[in-house]
PDB file of C-alpha atoms in Angstrom:
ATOM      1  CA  UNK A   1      -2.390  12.180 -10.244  1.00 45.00           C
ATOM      2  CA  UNK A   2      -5.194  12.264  -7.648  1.00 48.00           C
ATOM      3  CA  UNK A   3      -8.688  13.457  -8.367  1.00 55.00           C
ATOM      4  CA  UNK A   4      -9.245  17.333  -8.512  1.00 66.00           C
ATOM      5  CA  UNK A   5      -9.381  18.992  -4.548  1.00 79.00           C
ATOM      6  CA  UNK A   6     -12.937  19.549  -3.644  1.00 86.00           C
ATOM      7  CA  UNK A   7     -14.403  21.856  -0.930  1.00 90.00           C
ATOM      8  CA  UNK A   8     -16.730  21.348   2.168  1.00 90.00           C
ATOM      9  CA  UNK A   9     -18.706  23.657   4.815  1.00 91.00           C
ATOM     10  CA  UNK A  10     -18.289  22.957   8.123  1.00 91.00           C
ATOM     11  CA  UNK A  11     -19.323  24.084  11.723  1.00 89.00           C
ATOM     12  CA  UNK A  12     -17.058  24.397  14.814  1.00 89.00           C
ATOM     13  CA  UNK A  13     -18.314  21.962  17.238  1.00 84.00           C
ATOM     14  CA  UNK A  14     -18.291  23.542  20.845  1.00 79.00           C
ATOM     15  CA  UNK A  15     -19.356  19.858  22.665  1.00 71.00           C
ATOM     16  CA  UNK A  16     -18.066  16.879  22.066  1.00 74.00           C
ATOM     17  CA  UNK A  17     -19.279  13.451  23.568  1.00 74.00           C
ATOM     18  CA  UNK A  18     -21.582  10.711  22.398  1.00 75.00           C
ATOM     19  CA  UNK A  19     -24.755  13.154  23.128  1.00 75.00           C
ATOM     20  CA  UNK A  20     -23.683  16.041  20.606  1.00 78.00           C
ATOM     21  CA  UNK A  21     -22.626  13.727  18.071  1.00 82.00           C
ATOM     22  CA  UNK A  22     -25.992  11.439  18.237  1.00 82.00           C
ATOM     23  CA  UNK A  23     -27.435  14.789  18.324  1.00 85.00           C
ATOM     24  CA  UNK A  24     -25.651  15.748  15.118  1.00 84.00           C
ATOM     25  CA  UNK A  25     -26.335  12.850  13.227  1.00 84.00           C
ATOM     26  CA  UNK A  26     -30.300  13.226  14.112  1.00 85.00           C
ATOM     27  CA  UNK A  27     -29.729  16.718  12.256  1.00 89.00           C
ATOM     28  CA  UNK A  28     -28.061  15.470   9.434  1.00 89.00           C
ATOM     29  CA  UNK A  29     -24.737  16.612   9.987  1.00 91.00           C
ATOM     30  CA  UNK A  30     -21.105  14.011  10.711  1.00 92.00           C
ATOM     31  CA  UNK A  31     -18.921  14.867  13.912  1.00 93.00           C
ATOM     32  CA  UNK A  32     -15.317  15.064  12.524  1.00 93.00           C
ATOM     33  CA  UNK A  33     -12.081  15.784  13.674  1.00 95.00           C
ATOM     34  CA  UNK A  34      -9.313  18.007  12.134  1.00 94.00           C
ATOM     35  CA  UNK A  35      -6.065  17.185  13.410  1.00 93.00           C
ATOM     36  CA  UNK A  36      -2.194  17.473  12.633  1.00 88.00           C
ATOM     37  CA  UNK A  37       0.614  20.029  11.373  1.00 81.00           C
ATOM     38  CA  UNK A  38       1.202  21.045  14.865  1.00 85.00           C
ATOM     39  CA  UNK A  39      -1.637  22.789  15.664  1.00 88.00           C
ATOM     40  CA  UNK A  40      -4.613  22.030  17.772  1.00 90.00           C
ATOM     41  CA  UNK A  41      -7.301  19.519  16.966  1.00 93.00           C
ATOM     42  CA  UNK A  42     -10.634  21.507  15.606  1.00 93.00           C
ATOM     43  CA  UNK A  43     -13.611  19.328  16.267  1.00 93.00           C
ATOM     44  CA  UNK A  44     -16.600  20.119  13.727  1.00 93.00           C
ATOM     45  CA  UNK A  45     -19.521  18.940  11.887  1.00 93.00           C
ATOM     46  CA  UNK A  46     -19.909  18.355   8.000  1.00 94.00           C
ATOM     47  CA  UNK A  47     -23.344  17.638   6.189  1.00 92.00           C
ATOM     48  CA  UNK A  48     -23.986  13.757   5.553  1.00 89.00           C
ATOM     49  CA  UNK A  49     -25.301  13.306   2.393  1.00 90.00           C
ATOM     50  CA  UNK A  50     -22.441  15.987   1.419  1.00 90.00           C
ATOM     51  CA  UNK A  51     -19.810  13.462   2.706  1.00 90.00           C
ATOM     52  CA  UNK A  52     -21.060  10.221   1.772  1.00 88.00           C
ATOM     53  CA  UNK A  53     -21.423  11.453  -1.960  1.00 89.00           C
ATOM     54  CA  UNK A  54     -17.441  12.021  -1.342  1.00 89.00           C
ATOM     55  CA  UNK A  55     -17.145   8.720   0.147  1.00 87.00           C
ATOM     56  CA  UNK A  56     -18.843   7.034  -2.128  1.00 86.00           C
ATOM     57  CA  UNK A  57     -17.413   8.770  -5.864  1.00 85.00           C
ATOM     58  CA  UNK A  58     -13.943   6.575  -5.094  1.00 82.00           C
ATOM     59  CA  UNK A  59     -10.802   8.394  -4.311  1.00 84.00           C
ATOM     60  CA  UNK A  60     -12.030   9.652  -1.031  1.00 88.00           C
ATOM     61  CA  UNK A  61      -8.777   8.671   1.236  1.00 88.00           C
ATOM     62  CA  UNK A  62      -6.333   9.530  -1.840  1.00 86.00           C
ATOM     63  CA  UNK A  63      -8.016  13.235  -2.631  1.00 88.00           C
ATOM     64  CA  UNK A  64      -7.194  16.613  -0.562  1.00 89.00           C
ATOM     65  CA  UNK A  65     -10.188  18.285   0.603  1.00 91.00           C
ATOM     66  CA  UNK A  66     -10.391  22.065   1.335  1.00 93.00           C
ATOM     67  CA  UNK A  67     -12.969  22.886   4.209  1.00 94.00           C
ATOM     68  CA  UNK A  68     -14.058  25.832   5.437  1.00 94.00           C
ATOM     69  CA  UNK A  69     -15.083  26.715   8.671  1.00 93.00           C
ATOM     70  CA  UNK A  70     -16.114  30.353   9.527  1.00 88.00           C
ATOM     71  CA  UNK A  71     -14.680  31.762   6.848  1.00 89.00           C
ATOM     72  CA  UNK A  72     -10.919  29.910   7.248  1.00 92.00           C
ATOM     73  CA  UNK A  73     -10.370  27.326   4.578  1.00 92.00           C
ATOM     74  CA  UNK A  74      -7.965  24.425   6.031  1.00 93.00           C
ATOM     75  CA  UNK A  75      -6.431  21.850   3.271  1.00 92.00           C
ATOM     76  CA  UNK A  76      -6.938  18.289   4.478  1.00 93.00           C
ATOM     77  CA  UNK A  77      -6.510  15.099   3.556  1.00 92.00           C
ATOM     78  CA  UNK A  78      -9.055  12.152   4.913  1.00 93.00           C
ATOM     79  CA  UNK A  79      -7.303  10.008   7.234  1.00 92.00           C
ATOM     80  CA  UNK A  80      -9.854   7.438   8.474  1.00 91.00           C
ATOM     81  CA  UNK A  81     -13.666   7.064   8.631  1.00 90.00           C
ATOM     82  CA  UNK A  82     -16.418   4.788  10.907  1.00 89.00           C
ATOM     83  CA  UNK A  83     -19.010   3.420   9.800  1.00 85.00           C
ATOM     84  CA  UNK A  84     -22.093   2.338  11.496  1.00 84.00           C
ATOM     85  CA  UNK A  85     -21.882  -1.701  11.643  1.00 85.00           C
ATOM     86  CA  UNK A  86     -25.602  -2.029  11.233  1.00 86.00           C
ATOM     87  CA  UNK A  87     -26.959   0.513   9.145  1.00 82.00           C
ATOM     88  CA  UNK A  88     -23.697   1.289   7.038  1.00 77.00           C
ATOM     89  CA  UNK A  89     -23.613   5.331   7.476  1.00 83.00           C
ATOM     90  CA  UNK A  90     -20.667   7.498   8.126  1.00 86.00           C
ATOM     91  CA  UNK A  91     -20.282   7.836  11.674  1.00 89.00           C
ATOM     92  CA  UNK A  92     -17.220   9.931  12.394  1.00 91.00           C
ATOM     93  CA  UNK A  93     -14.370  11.215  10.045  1.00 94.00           C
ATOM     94  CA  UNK A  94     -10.393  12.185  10.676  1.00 95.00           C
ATOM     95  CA  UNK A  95      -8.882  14.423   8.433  1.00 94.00           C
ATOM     96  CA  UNK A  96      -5.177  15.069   8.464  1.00 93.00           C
ATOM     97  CA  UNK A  97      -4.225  19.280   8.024  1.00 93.00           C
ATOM     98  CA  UNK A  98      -1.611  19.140   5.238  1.00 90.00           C
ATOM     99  CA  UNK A  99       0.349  21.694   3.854  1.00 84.00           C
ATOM    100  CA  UNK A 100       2.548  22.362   0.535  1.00 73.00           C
ATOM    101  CA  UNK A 101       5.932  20.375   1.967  1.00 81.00           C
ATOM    102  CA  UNK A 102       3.790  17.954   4.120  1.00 85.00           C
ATOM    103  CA  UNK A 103       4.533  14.555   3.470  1.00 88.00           C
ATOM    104  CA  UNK A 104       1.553  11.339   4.178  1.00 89.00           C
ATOM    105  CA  UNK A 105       1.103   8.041   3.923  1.00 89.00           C
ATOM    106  CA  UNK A 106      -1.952   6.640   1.990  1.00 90.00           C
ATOM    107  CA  UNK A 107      -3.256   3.538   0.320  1.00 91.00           C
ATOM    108  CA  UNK A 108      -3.251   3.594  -3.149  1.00 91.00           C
ATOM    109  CA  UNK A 109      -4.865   1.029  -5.733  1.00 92.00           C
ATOM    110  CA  UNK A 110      -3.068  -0.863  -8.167  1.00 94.00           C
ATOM    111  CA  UNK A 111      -4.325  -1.115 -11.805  1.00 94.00           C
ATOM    112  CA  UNK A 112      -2.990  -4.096 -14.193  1.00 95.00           C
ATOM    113  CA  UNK A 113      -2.744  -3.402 -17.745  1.00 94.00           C
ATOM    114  CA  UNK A 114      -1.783  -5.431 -20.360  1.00 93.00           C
ATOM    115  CA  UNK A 115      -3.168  -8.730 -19.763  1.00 91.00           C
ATOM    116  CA  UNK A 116      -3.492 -10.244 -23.509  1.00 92.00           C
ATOM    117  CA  UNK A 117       0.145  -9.164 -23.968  1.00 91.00           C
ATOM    118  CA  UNK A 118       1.030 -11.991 -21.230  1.00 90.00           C
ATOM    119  CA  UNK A 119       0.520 -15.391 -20.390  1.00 88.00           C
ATOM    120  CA  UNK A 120      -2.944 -14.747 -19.015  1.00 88.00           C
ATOM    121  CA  UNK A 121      -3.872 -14.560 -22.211  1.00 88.00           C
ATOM    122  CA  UNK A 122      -3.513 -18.097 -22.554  1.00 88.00           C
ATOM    123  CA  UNK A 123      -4.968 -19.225 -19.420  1.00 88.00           C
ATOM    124  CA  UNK A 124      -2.914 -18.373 -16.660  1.00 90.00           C
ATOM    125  CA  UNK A 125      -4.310 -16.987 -13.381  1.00 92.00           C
ATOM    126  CA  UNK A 126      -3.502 -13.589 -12.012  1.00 93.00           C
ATOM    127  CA  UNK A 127      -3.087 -14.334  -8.683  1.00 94.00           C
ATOM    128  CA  UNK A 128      -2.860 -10.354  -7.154  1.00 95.00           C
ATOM    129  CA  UNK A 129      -1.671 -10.089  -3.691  1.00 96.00           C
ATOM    130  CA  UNK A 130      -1.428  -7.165  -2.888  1.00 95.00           C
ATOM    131  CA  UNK A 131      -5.089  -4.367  -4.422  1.00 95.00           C
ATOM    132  CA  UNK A 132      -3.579  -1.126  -3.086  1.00 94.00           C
ATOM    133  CA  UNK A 133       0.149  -0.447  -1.753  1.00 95.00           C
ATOM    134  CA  UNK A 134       0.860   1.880   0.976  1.00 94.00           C
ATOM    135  CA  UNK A 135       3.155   4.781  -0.202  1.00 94.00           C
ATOM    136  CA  UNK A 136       4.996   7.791   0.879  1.00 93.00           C
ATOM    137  CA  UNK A 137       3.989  10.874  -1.056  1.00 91.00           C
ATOM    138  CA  UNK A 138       3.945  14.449  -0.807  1.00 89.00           C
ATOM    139  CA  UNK A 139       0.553  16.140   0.091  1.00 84.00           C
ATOM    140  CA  UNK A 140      -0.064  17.875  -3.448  1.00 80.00           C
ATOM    141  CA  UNK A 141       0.849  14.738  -5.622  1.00 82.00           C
ATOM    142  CA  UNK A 142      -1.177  11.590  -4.411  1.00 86.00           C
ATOM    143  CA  UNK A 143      -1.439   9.254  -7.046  1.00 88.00           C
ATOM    144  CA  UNK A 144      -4.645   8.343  -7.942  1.00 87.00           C
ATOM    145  CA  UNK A 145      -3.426   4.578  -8.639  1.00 91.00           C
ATOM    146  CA  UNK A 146      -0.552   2.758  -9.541  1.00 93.00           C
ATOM    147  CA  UNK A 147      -0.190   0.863 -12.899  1.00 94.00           C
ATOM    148  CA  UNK A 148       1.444  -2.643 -13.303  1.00 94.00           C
ATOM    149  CA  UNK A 149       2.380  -3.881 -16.658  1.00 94.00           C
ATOM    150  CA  UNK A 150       2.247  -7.182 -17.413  1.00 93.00           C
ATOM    151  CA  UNK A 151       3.151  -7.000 -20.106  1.00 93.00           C
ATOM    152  CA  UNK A 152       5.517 -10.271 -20.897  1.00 92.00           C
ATOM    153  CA  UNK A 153       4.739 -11.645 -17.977  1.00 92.00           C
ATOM    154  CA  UNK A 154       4.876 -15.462 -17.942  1.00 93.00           C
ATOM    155  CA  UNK A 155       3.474 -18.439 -15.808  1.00 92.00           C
ATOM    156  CA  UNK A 156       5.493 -18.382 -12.785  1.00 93.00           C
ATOM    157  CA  UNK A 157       6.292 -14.483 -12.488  1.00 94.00           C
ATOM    158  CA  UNK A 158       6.110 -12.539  -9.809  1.00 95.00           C
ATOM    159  CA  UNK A 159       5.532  -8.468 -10.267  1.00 95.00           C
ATOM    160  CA  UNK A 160       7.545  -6.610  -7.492  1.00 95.00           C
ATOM    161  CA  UNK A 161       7.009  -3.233  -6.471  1.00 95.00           C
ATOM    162  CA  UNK A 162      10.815  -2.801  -7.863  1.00 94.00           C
ATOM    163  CA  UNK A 163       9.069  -3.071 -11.335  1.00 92.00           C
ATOM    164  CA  UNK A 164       6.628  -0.561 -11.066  1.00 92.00           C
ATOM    165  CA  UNK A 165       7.173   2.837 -12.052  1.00 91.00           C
ATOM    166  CA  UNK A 166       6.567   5.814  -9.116  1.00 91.00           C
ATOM    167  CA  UNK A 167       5.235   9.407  -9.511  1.00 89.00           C
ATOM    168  CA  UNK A 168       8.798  11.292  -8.258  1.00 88.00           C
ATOM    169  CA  UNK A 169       8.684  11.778  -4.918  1.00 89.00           C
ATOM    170  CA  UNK A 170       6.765   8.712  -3.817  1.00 93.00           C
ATOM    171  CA  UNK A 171       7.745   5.928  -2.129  1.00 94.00           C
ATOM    172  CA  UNK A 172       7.086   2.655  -1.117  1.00 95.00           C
ATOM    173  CA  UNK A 173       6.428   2.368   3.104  1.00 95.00           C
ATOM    174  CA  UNK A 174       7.410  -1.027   3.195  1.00 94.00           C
ATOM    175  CA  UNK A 175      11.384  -0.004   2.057  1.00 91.00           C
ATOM    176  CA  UNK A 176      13.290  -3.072   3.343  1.00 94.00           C
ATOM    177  CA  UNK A 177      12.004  -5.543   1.109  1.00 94.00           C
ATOM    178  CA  UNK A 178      10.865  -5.914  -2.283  1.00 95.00           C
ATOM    179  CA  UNK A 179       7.802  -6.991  -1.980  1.00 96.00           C
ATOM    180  CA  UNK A 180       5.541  -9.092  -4.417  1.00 96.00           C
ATOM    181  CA  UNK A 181       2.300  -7.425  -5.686  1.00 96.00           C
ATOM    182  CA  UNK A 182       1.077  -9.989  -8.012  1.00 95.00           C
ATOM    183  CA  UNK A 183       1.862 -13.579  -9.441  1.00 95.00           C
ATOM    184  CA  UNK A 184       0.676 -15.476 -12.595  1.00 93.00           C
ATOM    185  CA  UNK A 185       0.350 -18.974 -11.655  1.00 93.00           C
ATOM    186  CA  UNK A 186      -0.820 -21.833 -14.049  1.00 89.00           C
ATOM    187  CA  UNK A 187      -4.855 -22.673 -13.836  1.00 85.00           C
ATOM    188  CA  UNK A 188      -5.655 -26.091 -11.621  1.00 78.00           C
ATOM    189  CA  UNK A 189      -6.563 -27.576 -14.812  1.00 69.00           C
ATOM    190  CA  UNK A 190      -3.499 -26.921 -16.807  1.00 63.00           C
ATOM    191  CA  UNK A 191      -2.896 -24.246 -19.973  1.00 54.00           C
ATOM    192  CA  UNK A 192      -4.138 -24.540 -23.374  1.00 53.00           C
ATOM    193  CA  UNK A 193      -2.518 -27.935 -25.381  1.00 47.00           C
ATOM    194  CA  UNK A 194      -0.897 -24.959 -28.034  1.00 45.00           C
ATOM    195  CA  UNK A 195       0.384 -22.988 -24.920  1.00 45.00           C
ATOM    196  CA  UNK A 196       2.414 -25.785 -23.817  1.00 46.00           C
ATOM    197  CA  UNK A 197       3.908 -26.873 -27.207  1.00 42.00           C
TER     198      UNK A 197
END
């Protein structure tokens, strides 16, 4: 399942606007947004090098997050993040208030296993089209990734989502199709003379 939930300190922001938050980031601090479950938006501020450690471990968008502001601790899950075009640092977060029945979308990465059991193993290409997959889950049971065997799998297959096993509970958010997520296709220059005989 998803990484372990962490917890941040934040600070209620009172202003908003392009002067606070420039002001912020001089201080070392994010501007960020907490949003959702029918409540009211709570604009605050989170540490930067705090954050960016998150960011950067992997898992960021997939793991929930407890912060705590003035004593309250809020469950969250990261929604979105800027970064600064130039310079490459966090500019602004979104994080979604979740509870125990909520229910979110998120992008999730897919992991192959199994490649010497299939016909890459003799040269063909894995030709992935799709790196993460955009599923329904419920707040407490993110996946961390999803695993694709390929094991079998022969020059000219195609690995559906239908052949991949789900957490219970999640779900693909493309439902009306069954969509491809990888292909093994033969190399430009032809298998190996004892693949082919």
């Amino acid at each position: 399942m998803s990484h372990a939930s962490y917890e941040l300190k934040a600070v209620a922001r009172e202003r908003v606007g392009k002067g606070s938050s420039r002001e912020l980031r001089r201080n070392g601090n994010i501007p960020a947004v907490i949003y959702g479950d029918k409540q009211a938006p709570i604009s605050i501020s989170i540490n930067t090098n705090e954050i960016t450690k998150r960011i950067h471990a992997g898992g960021f968008m997939t793991t929930i997050a407890v912060i705590e502001i003035n004593g309250e601790k809020i469950k969250v899950l990261p929604k979105d993040y800027q970064l600064d075009p130039v310079r490459d640092f966090t500019m602004h977060i979104d994080f979604l208030r979740v509870s125990a029945n909520s229910q979110v979308s998120v992008q999730v990465p897919v992991h192959f296993v199994n490649e010497d059991k299939s016909a890459v193993k003799i040269g063909a290409v894995l030709n992935i089209v799709r790196h993460d997959v955009e599923l329904h889950c419920p707040a407490d049971n993110i996946p961390e990734f999803i695993t694709v065997d390929l094991s079998g799998a022969k020059i000219g297959d195609s690995i559906h989502i239908s052949a991949v096993k789900l957490p219970a509970g999640v779900t693909p958010v493309i439902a009306d199709r069954d969509f491809t997520i990888a292909t093994l296709v033969a190399p430009a220059g032809g298998v190996e003379e004892e693949a082919e005989a």
